[in-house]
Tab-separated table of C-alpha atoms in Angstrom:
chain	number	residue	atom	x	y	z
I	16	MET	CA	-19.386	-22.138	68.474
I	17	PHE	CA	-21.690	-19.566	70.336
I	18	LYS	CA	-23.293	-21.677	73.156
I	19	TYR	CA	-26.058	-19.262	74.225
I	20	PHE	CA	-28.031	-22.336	75.731
I	21	PRO	CA	-25.660	-24.487	77.746
I	22	THR	CA	-27.637	-27.760	77.176
I	23	ASN	CA	-29.451	-27.590	73.686
I	24	TYR	CA	-27.121	-28.063	70.514
I	25	VAL	CA	-30.113	-27.768	68.129
I	26	TRP	CA	-31.031	-24.219	69.536
I	27	ASN	CA	-27.470	-22.998	69.539
I	28	LEU	CA	-27.123	-24.112	65.996
I	29	SER	CA	-30.382	-22.124	65.241
I	30	VAL	CA	-28.796	-18.836	67.009
I	31	ASN	CA	-25.465	-19.350	65.154
I	32	LEU	CA	-27.276	-19.553	61.836
I	33	ALA	CA	-29.322	-16.685	62.567
I	34	ILE	CA	-26.056	-14.480	63.317
I	35	GLU	CA	-24.677	-15.494	59.980
I	36	MET	CA	-27.759	-14.322	58.425
I	37	GLY	CA	-27.292	-10.631	59.917
I	38	ALA	CA	-28.815	-11.129	63.450
I	39	ARG	CA	-28.029	-8.187	65.786
I	40	ILE	CA	-26.374	-9.755	69.504
I	41	GLY	CA	-28.725	-7.128	71.060
I	42	GLU	CA	-31.726	-8.700	69.636
I	43	ILE	CA	-30.668	-12.226	70.050
I	44	GLU	CA	-30.448	-11.438	73.981
I	45	GLN	CA	-33.815	-9.969	73.930
I	46	MET	CA	-35.283	-12.901	72.358
I	47	CYS	CA	-33.281	-15.731	73.818
I	48	ALA	CA	-32.912	-14.432	77.552
I	49	PRO	CA	-36.316	-15.501	78.367
I	50	LEU	CA	-35.819	-18.925	76.794
I	51	GLN	CA	-33.175	-20.552	79.314
I	52	GLU	CA	-35.908	-22.970	81.050
I	53	ALA	CA	-37.497	-23.546	77.682
I	54	ALA	CA	-34.403	-24.973	76.101
I	55	LYS	CA	-34.595	-27.499	78.766
I	56	ALA	CA	-38.270	-28.706	77.687
I	57	PRO	CA	-39.129	-31.360	75.226
I	58	ASP	CA	-39.390	-30.232	71.706
I	59	ALA	CA	-43.047	-29.530	71.280
I	60	ALA	CA	-42.978	-27.108	74.415
I	61	GLY	CA	-39.861	-25.668	73.791
I	62	THR	CA	-40.132	-24.572	70.208
I	63	ALA	CA	-43.261	-23.320	70.877
I	64	ALA	CA	-41.623	-20.767	73.485
I	65	PHE	CA	-38.793	-20.071	70.715
I	66	ARG	CA	-41.068	-19.357	68.114
I	67	GLU	CA	-43.213	-16.837	70.419
I	68	THR	CA	-40.003	-14.558	71.307
I	69	TRP	CA	-38.451	-14.650	67.667
I	70	VAL	CA	-42.033	-13.881	65.967
I	71	SER	CA	-42.476	-11.024	68.108
I	72	MET	CA	-38.918	-9.548	67.387
I	73	ALA	CA	-39.548	-9.837	63.707
I	74	ASP	CA	-42.987	-8.130	64.244
I	75	ARG	CA	-41.104	-5.344	66.219
I	76	LEU	CA	-38.881	-5.002	63.202
I	77	CYS	CA	-41.719	-4.775	60.695
I	78	GLY	CA	-43.324	-1.774	62.750
I	79	LEU	CA	-40.081	0.099	62.961
I	80	ALA	CA	-39.743	-0.657	58.872
I	81	GLU	CA	-43.299	0.838	58.293
I	82	GLU	CA	-42.103	4.098	60.258
I	83	ASP	CA	-39.047	4.315	58.117
I	84	GLU	CA	-41.230	3.601	55.169
I	85	ALA	CA	-43.404	6.674	56.056
I	86	ARG	CA	-40.500	8.750	56.360
I	87	GLY	CA	-39.090	7.868	52.721
I	88	ARG	CA	-36.254	6.279	54.692
I	89	LEU	CA	-36.340	2.893	52.266
I	90	LEU	CA	-32.751	1.713	52.838
I	91	SER	CA	-33.376	1.435	56.555
I	92	ALA	CA	-36.805	-0.264	56.234
I	93	GLY	CA	-35.280	-3.021	53.631
I	94	GLU	CA	-32.948	-3.770	56.050
I	95	LYS	CA	-35.228	-4.202	58.789
I	96	TYR	CA	-37.257	-6.360	56.775
I	97	ARG	CA	-34.719	-8.570	55.712
I	98	ARG	CA	-33.661	-9.102	59.375
I	99	ALA	CA	-37.188	-9.643	60.262
I	100	SER	CA	-37.414	-12.251	57.405
I	101	GLY	CA	-34.403	-14.084	58.950
I	102	TYR	CA	-35.778	-14.225	62.525
I	103	LEU	CA	-38.973	-15.700	60.928
I	104	ILE	CA	-36.770	-18.437	59.084
I	105	THR	CA	-35.292	-19.306	62.418
I	106	ALA	CA	-38.598	-19.654	64.144
I	107	GLU	CA	-40.404	-21.912	61.305
I	108	ARG	CA	-37.156	-23.795	60.831
I	109	LEU	CA	-37.453	-25.301	64.531
I	110	GLN	CA	-41.154	-26.234	63.901
I	111	ALA	CA	-42.385	-29.513	63.320
I	112	HIS	CA	-43.577	-29.715	59.991
I	113	ASN	CA	-47.258	-29.853	60.922
I	114	ALA	CA	-47.254	-27.517	63.853
I	115	PRO	CA	-50.332	-24.855	62.922
I	116	GLY	CA	-49.167	-21.695	61.564
I	117	ARG	CA	-45.787	-22.700	60.329
I	118	LEU	CA	-46.653	-22.311	56.658
I	119	ALA	CA	-47.726	-18.846	57.669
I	120	ILE	CA	-44.557	-17.824	59.016
I	121	TYR	CA	-42.882	-19.356	55.974
I	122	GLN	CA	-44.684	-17.349	53.570
I	123	ARG	CA	-44.335	-14.237	55.494
I	124	ALA	CA	-40.599	-14.750	55.765
I	125	LEU	CA	-40.731	-15.131	51.731
I	126	ALA	CA	-42.658	-11.821	51.421
I	127	LEU	CA	-40.445	-9.923	53.849
I	128	PHE	CA	-37.237	-11.093	52.379
I	129	LEU	CA	-38.149	-9.974	48.756
I	130	GLN	CA	-39.682	-6.754	50.168
I	131	GLY	CA	-36.819	-5.769	52.213
I	132	SER	CA	-34.447	-6.818	49.220
I	133	ARG	CA	-36.232	-4.616	47.019
I	134	LEU	CA	-36.293	-1.346	49.390
I	135	ALA	CA	-32.379	-2.030	50.389
I	136	GLY	CA	-31.592	-1.998	46.556
I	137	ASP	CA	-30.333	-5.723	46.343
I	138	ARG	CA	-30.294	-7.019	42.996
I	139	VAL	CA	-31.449	-10.353	43.948
I	140	GLN	CA	-34.379	-11.784	41.943
I	141	ARG	CA	-36.944	-14.705	42.482
I	142	VAL	CA	-37.267	-17.114	39.416
I	143	GLU	CA	-39.182	-20.251	38.512
I	144	ILE	CA	-37.879	-23.148	36.606
I	145	PRO	CA	-40.204	-25.697	35.215
I	146	TYR	CA	-40.045	-28.936	36.752
I	147	GLU	CA	-42.354	-31.885	36.591
I	148	GLY	CA	-45.871	-29.699	35.850
I	149	LYS	CA	-44.712	-27.428	38.637
I	150	HIS	CA	-41.672	-25.519	39.283
I	151	LEU	CA	-38.638	-24.953	41.296
I	152	ALA	CA	-38.084	-21.652	42.798
I	153	ALA	CA	-34.609	-19.906	43.137
I	154	LEU	CA	-33.015	-16.494	43.682
I	155	TYR	CA	-30.815	-15.099	40.808
I	156	TYR	CA	-28.155	-12.708	42.177
I	157	PRO	CA	-25.850	-11.242	39.037
I	158	ALA	CA	-22.271	-10.532	39.270
I	159	ASP	CA	-21.368	-7.075	39.864
I	160	GLY	CA	-20.580	-4.799	36.994
I	161	LEU	CA	-22.542	-7.370	34.616
I	162	LYS	CA	-23.061	-5.333	31.217
I	163	PRO	CA	-26.463	-5.873	28.983
I	164	GLY	CA	-25.400	-8.636	26.446
I	165	GLU	CA	-22.396	-10.044	28.759
I	166	ARG	CA	-22.313	-13.479	29.845
I	167	ALA	CA	-21.086	-14.344	33.177
I	168	PRO	CA	-19.880	-17.476	34.815
I	169	LEU	CA	-22.565	-18.708	37.766
I	170	CYS	CA	-22.634	-20.857	40.541
I	171	VAL	CA	-25.901	-23.013	41.214
I	172	GLN	CA	-26.151	-23.308	45.154
I	173	LEU	CA	-27.964	-26.226	46.789
I	174	ASN	CA	-29.613	-26.353	50.541
I	175	GLY	CA	-28.727	-29.035	52.886
I	176	LEU	CA	-31.578	-30.874	54.859
I	177	ASP	CA	-33.374	-27.980	56.615
I	178	SER	CA	-31.899	-24.647	54.984
I	179	SER	CA	-33.414	-22.449	52.343
I	180	LYS	CA	-32.512	-20.354	49.546
I	181	GLU	CA	-33.284	-17.352	51.246
I	182	MET	CA	-31.136	-18.225	54.331
I	183	LYS	CA	-28.170	-19.062	52.126
I	184	VAL	CA	-28.552	-15.426	50.322
I	185	LEU	CA	-28.679	-13.808	53.541
I	186	VAL	CA	-25.602	-15.638	54.882
I	187	GLY	CA	-23.841	-14.026	52.084
I	188	LEU	CA	-22.025	-16.474	49.471
I	189	PRO	CA	-23.887	-14.918	46.523
I	190	ALA	CA	-22.836	-11.514	47.339
I	191	TRP	CA	-19.278	-12.562	47.988
I	192	LEU	CA	-19.235	-14.187	44.471
I	193	ALA	CA	-20.971	-11.314	42.818
I	194	LYS	CA	-18.015	-8.913	43.994
I	195	ARG	CA	-15.651	-11.686	42.115
I	196	GLY	CA	-17.522	-11.678	38.907
I	197	VAL	CA	-19.561	-14.929	39.332
I	198	SER	CA	-23.244	-14.821	39.269
I	199	SER	CA	-25.278	-17.214	41.534
I	200	LEU	CA	-28.694	-19.462	41.254
I	201	VAL	CA	-29.731	-20.291	44.760
I	202	VAL	CA	-32.150	-23.161	44.029
I	203	ASP	CA	-35.006	-24.434	46.808
I	204	GLN	CA	-34.429	-27.973	45.338
I	205	PRO	CA	-36.726	-30.833	45.778
I	206	GLY	CA	-37.071	-31.506	49.809
I	207	THR	CA	-36.370	-28.194	50.749
I	208	GLY	CA	-37.945	-24.529	50.965
I	209	GLU	CA	-40.833	-23.684	48.707
I	210	ALA	CA	-40.399	-27.042	46.688
I	211	LEU	CA	-41.418	-28.962	49.925
I	212	ARG	CA	-43.611	-26.544	51.390
I	213	LEU	CA	-45.462	-25.190	48.752
I	214	GLN	CA	-44.970	-27.547	45.480
I	215	GLY	CA	-45.016	-30.806	47.571
I	216	LEU	CA	-41.609	-31.766	45.933
I	217	THR	CA	-39.802	-34.280	48.422
I	218	ALA	CA	-36.201	-35.490	47.896
I	219	ARG	CA	-34.605	-37.818	45.856
I	220	PHE	CA	-31.215	-39.301	45.991
I	221	ASP	CA	-30.716	-39.234	42.144
I	222	ALA	CA	-30.711	-35.382	42.187
I	223	GLU	CA	-29.608	-35.258	38.796
I	224	HIS	CA	-33.235	-35.410	37.689
I	225	TRP	CA	-33.849	-31.985	38.918
I	226	ALA	CA	-30.316	-30.564	38.430
I	227	SER	CA	-30.352	-31.087	34.670
I	228	ARG	CA	-33.819	-28.866	34.405
I	229	VAL	CA	-31.974	-26.133	36.202
I	230	VAL	CA	-29.154	-26.450	33.596
I	231	ASP	CA	-31.626	-26.560	30.914
I	232	TRP	CA	-32.934	-23.302	32.080
I	233	LEU	CA	-29.778	-21.640	32.879
I	234	GLU	CA	-28.359	-22.407	29.324
I	235	GLN	CA	-31.669	-19.999	27.580
I	236	GLN	CA	-30.587	-17.202	30.069
I	237	PRO	CA	-28.574	-14.436	28.196
I	238	ASP	CA	-26.345	-13.276	30.698
I	239	VAL	CA	-25.157	-16.752	31.881
I	240	ASP	CA	-22.331	-18.393	30.189
I	241	PRO	CA	-23.442	-22.050	29.661
I	242	LYS	CA	-19.327	-23.420	29.728
I	243	ARG	CA	-18.862	-21.968	33.016
I	244	ILE	CA	-21.423	-22.893	35.345
I	245	GLY	CA	-20.555	-24.726	38.424
I	246	CYS	CA	-21.974	-26.170	41.618
I	247	GLU	CA	-21.864	-25.462	45.511
I	248	GLY	CA	-23.852	-27.748	48.083
I	249	VAL	CA	-24.109	-27.025	51.633
I	250	SER	CA	-24.334	-29.864	54.474
I	251	LEU	CA	-26.531	-32.432	52.760
I	252	GLY	CA	-25.880	-30.311	49.543
I	253	GLY	CA	-22.518	-32.052	50.175
I	254	TYR	CA	-24.149	-35.085	48.750
I	255	TYR	CA	-26.394	-33.611	46.219
I	256	CYS	CA	-23.829	-31.419	44.554
I	257	PRO	CA	-20.923	-34.070	44.351
I	258	ARG	CA	-24.021	-36.112	42.801
I	259	VAL	CA	-25.204	-33.786	40.403
I	260	VAL	CA	-21.858	-32.838	39.181
I	261	ALA	CA	-20.747	-36.570	38.755
I	262	MET	CA	-24.248	-37.427	36.784
I	263	GLU	CA	-24.484	-33.867	34.577
I	264	PRO	CA	-21.272	-33.515	32.624
I	265	ARG	CA	-22.638	-29.568	31.837
I	266	PHE	CA	-21.036	-28.477	35.296
I	267	ALA	CA	-17.770	-26.999	34.970
I	268	CYS	CA	-16.662	-27.520	38.621
I	269	GLY	CA	-18.239	-28.751	42.220
I	270	VAL	CA	-18.057	-27.508	45.985
I	271	ALA	CA	-19.007	-29.516	49.215
I	272	TRP	CA	-19.310	-26.916	51.784
I	273	GLY	CA	-19.389	-30.053	54.354
I	274	ALA	CA	-18.971	-33.106	52.863
I	275	ASN	CA	-21.607	-35.907	52.917
I	276	HIS	CA	-20.225	-38.722	51.590
I	277	ASP	CA	-22.508	-41.747	53.586
I	278	TRP	CA	-25.776	-40.054	54.699
I	279	ARG	CA	-27.205	-43.606	55.042
I	280	ASP	CA	-24.329	-44.514	57.610
I	281	VAL	CA	-25.069	-41.161	59.358
I	282	GLN	CA	-28.356	-42.159	59.866
I	283	LYS	CA	-27.880	-45.457	61.283
I	284	ARG	CA	-25.302	-43.702	63.573
I	285	ARG	CA	-28.244	-41.430	64.573
I	286	LEU	CA	-30.649	-44.159	65.319
I	287	GLU	CA	-27.806	-45.211	67.645
I	288	LYS	CA	-27.971	-41.868	69.309
I	289	GLU	CA	-24.757	-40.834	67.654
I	290	GLY	CA	-24.110	-37.260	66.400
I	291	ASP	CA	-25.986	-34.227	66.949
I	292	PHE	CA	-29.430	-33.666	65.001
I	293	PRO	CA	-29.855	-30.389	63.232
I	294	VAL	CA	-33.504	-29.879	64.121
I	295	PRO	CA	-35.951	-31.086	66.703
I	296	HIS	CA	-38.314	-33.374	65.575
I	297	TYR	CA	-35.836	-35.149	63.760
I	298	TRP	CA	-37.393	-38.323	62.401
I	299	ALA	CA	-40.685	-36.789	61.744
I	300	HIS	CA	-38.845	-34.063	59.662
I	301	VAL	CA	-36.459	-36.617	57.499
I	302	CYS	CA	-39.774	-38.574	56.868
I	303	TRP	CA	-41.320	-35.190	55.650
I	304	VAL	CA	-38.484	-34.305	53.499
I	305	TRP	CA	-38.078	-37.504	51.691
I	306	GLY	CA	-41.700	-38.393	51.666
I	307	ALA	CA	-41.379	-41.591	53.641
I	308	LYS	CA	-44.529	-43.205	55.365
I	309	ASP	CA	-42.379	-43.966	58.704
I	310	VAL	CA	-38.967	-44.231	59.951
I	311	ASP	CA	-38.487	-47.606	58.320
I	312	ASP	CA	-39.596	-46.400	54.792
I	313	PHE	CA	-36.931	-43.408	55.386
I	314	MET	CA	-34.236	-45.785	56.433
I	315	ARG	CA	-34.948	-47.739	53.018
I	316	ILE	CA	-34.848	-44.518	51.015
I	317	ALA	CA	-31.399	-43.490	52.644
I	318	GLU	CA	-29.736	-46.670	51.446
I	319	ASP	CA	-29.081	-45.058	48.372
I	320	VAL	CA	-27.803	-41.522	49.667
I	321	HIS	CA	-23.810	-42.339	49.242
I	322	LEU	CA	-21.272	-41.391	46.951
I	323	ASP	CA	-19.801	-44.519	46.586
I	324	GLY	CA	-19.369	-45.250	43.025
I	325	VAL	CA	-20.347	-41.923	42.247
I	326	VAL	CA	-17.579	-39.585	43.135
I	327	GLU	CA	-15.288	-41.333	40.616
I	328	LYS	CA	-17.196	-40.178	37.786
I	329	ILE	CA	-16.288	-36.374	38.532
I	330	LYS	CA	-13.972	-35.248	35.540
I	331	VAL	CA	-13.887	-31.342	36.352
I	332	PRO	CA	-12.356	-29.668	39.189
I	333	PHE	CA	-13.824	-30.095	42.817
I	334	LEU	CA	-13.397	-28.571	45.972
I	335	VAL	CA	-14.113	-30.536	49.336
I	336	THR	CA	-14.330	-28.494	52.660
I	337	HIS	CA	-15.161	-29.768	56.102
I	338	GLY	CA	-15.096	-28.235	59.532
I	339	GLU	CA	-12.270	-29.799	61.656
I	340	LYS	CA	-14.903	-29.897	64.627
I	341	ASP	CA	-18.106	-31.104	62.859
I	342	SER	CA	-20.324	-32.989	65.227
I	343	GLN	CA	-23.005	-33.658	62.712
I	344	ILE	CA	-21.023	-35.271	59.863
I	345	PRO	CA	-17.622	-37.196	60.710
I	346	LEU	CA	-14.718	-35.881	59.417
I	347	LYS	CA	-13.606	-39.205	57.606
I	348	TRP	CA	-16.297	-38.762	54.972
I	349	ALA	CA	-14.533	-35.820	53.824
I	350	HIS	CA	-11.433	-37.459	53.392
I	351	ARG	CA	-13.424	-40.375	51.562
I	352	THR	CA	-14.881	-38.214	49.119
I	353	TYR	CA	-11.710	-36.496	48.486
I	354	GLU	CA	-9.912	-39.980	48.102
I	355	GLN	CA	-12.491	-40.963	45.293
I	356	LEU	CA	-12.035	-37.852	43.180
I	357	VAL	CA	-9.667	-39.807	41.138
I	358	ASN	CA	-10.515	-38.605	37.762
I	359	SER	CA	-11.215	-35.048	38.817
I	360	PRO	CA	-8.222	-32.856	37.366
I	361	LYS	CA	-7.949	-30.465	40.047
I	362	ARG	CA	-9.096	-31.831	43.354
I	363	GLU	CA	-8.771	-30.004	46.728
I	364	LEU	CA	-9.406	-30.874	50.290
I	365	LYS	CA	-9.838	-27.763	52.784
I	366	ILE	CA	-10.099	-28.599	56.429
I	367	PHE	CA	-11.097	-25.590	58.276
I	368	THR	CA	-9.634	-25.177	61.708
I	369	ASP	CA	-9.778	-22.915	64.775
I	370	ARG	CA	-7.228	-20.465	63.186
I	371	GLU	CA	-9.557	-19.370	60.476
I	372	GLY	CA	-12.875	-20.585	62.152
I	373	GLY	CA	-15.699	-22.275	60.513
I	374	VAL	CA	-14.926	-25.514	62.573
I	375	GLN	CA	-18.503	-26.671	63.207
I	376	HIS	CA	-20.837	-28.303	60.479
I	377	ALA	CA	-20.906	-26.525	57.201
I	378	SER	CA	-18.868	-23.641	59.023
I	379	PHE	CA	-22.110	-22.149	60.811
I	380	ASP	CA	-20.085	-21.107	63.611
I	381	ASN	CA	-18.167	-18.647	61.425
I	382	SER	CA	-18.763	-18.650	57.742
I	383	ILE	CA	-17.115	-15.532	56.040
I	384	ASN	CA	-13.620	-17.008	56.188
I	385	ALA	CA	-14.565	-20.336	54.903
I	386	GLY	CA	-16.889	-18.637	52.438
I	387	HIS	CA	-14.516	-16.382	50.962
I	388	TYR	CA	-11.961	-19.375	50.332
I	389	ILE	CA	-14.967	-21.153	48.757
I	390	ALA	CA	-15.714	-17.872	46.832
I	391	ASP	CA	-11.905	-17.411	45.829
I	392	TRP	CA	-11.728	-21.129	44.681
I	393	LEU	CA	-15.047	-20.708	42.423
I	394	ALA	CA	-13.826	-17.325	40.809
I	395	GLU	CA	-10.390	-18.841	40.043
I	396	THR	CA	-11.748	-22.136	38.484
I	397	LEU	CA	-14.687	-20.506	36.862
I	398	GLY	CA	-12.936	-17.480	35.455
I	399	GLY	CA	-14.041	-14.872	37.954
I	400	ARG	CA	-11.554	-12.509	39.995
I	401	THR	CA	-9.889	-12.369	43.200
I	402	ALA	CA	-8.901	-8.857	43.247
I	403	ALA	CA	-10.592	-5.693	42.634
C-alpha cells in the first residue's frame, strides 16, 4: 500500500484509489504535498483542505483540456477531463454527506466523466433502468468486436459502501472484460452513487429486490445473452453479489472482490474501535447510506447484512477473492463464504498475496493483477476468451 500520509489510513486509501483510477504521480505530489499537517487534523478541517487541493487540480486539468479542444486535440482533452473527474470523485468521497457544495462536485464529476469518455472515443454509455418509480443509473461497456445483432455475455458490477460506477470504470474491470469478449453493466445500486445522491434510494439488505429489475432490463437488450449474465461486487458488493446470485436464479455466476460475509459483525467490531474505516465521518456516512435515523437504528438494520443461510442457495459457479492483508474486512470471512458454497458446481477461493499484489481491501493497493484474474475467471465461466 502506498502510504503518502504516515498517520491517515483513510487518506492513503483515497490516494491509492485515485492512482488505480489513473491519477498521475506528479499531480498527486502537487495535491498532497501541502496536506501533511491537514492529514493530522479532525475530519471536518482536514477533509476541507483535501478537497481544496484536489478540486484545484481538476480545475487546472479542465483548463488544459479546453485549450486542447480549441486546437482540435480531442483525444488529449478527453483524457484530461476523465482524470479531472477521478480527482473530483476522490475529493467528493471524503466529504461529509451534508457538506456544502458536495453535490455540485459530484454532479460535475459525472459530467466530466461522460464528456471525457466521449472525446476520448470510449464506448461507455450511461443508461437508466426503471426502479420504484425512479431509476437506477448504470454505465454500459460493450464487449470488443461486438457485431450488430450479436449477443455477448455480460457482467453486472456492483459498488461497495462508498464507490461509484464511474470509479469502477476508471479502475478498469469493464475494459479488461471487453477485451475478453464480455460486456459490462456497472450499476449505481441503492445506497451508492446517483441512486443515493440524486434519487434518494438508500441501501437495503435484500439486494435481489433491485437486482432482479436489472436482469429484467438486460433481458430486453438485443446485444446481451440472457443466459450468460454474471455478477461481480467489490467491497460491500462482496455481500450484495453473493446475495443476489443466491436469490436471483437468472445470474449465471458470481464474483466477490473482497468477501463481506458478515458485515453486521464488522460494524460491531468498528464500534469497539477494531479495523480501519473506509471514509471519514463513518457513522454519519453509513446512516445516510442505509437511511437510518441514528447509529442504534443503523445497527438494527445491519443485523440483516450477512450471508449465513444465503450462500448455500448459490447453485452456479462462484469465485471468492480477498486480500491477504485486508485491514477492513478480516480474511476469515472469505473462508466462511467459500465454505458455505456447498451447492456451487464450481467454487474457488483466491487469496491475493504479496507475490501478485492486491493484498489490501478489495485490492485497492494494486488492482490490475487481481482484476485480470477476475476477468479471466469470468471470461472462462461465461464463454468469453482469455487470449487474442
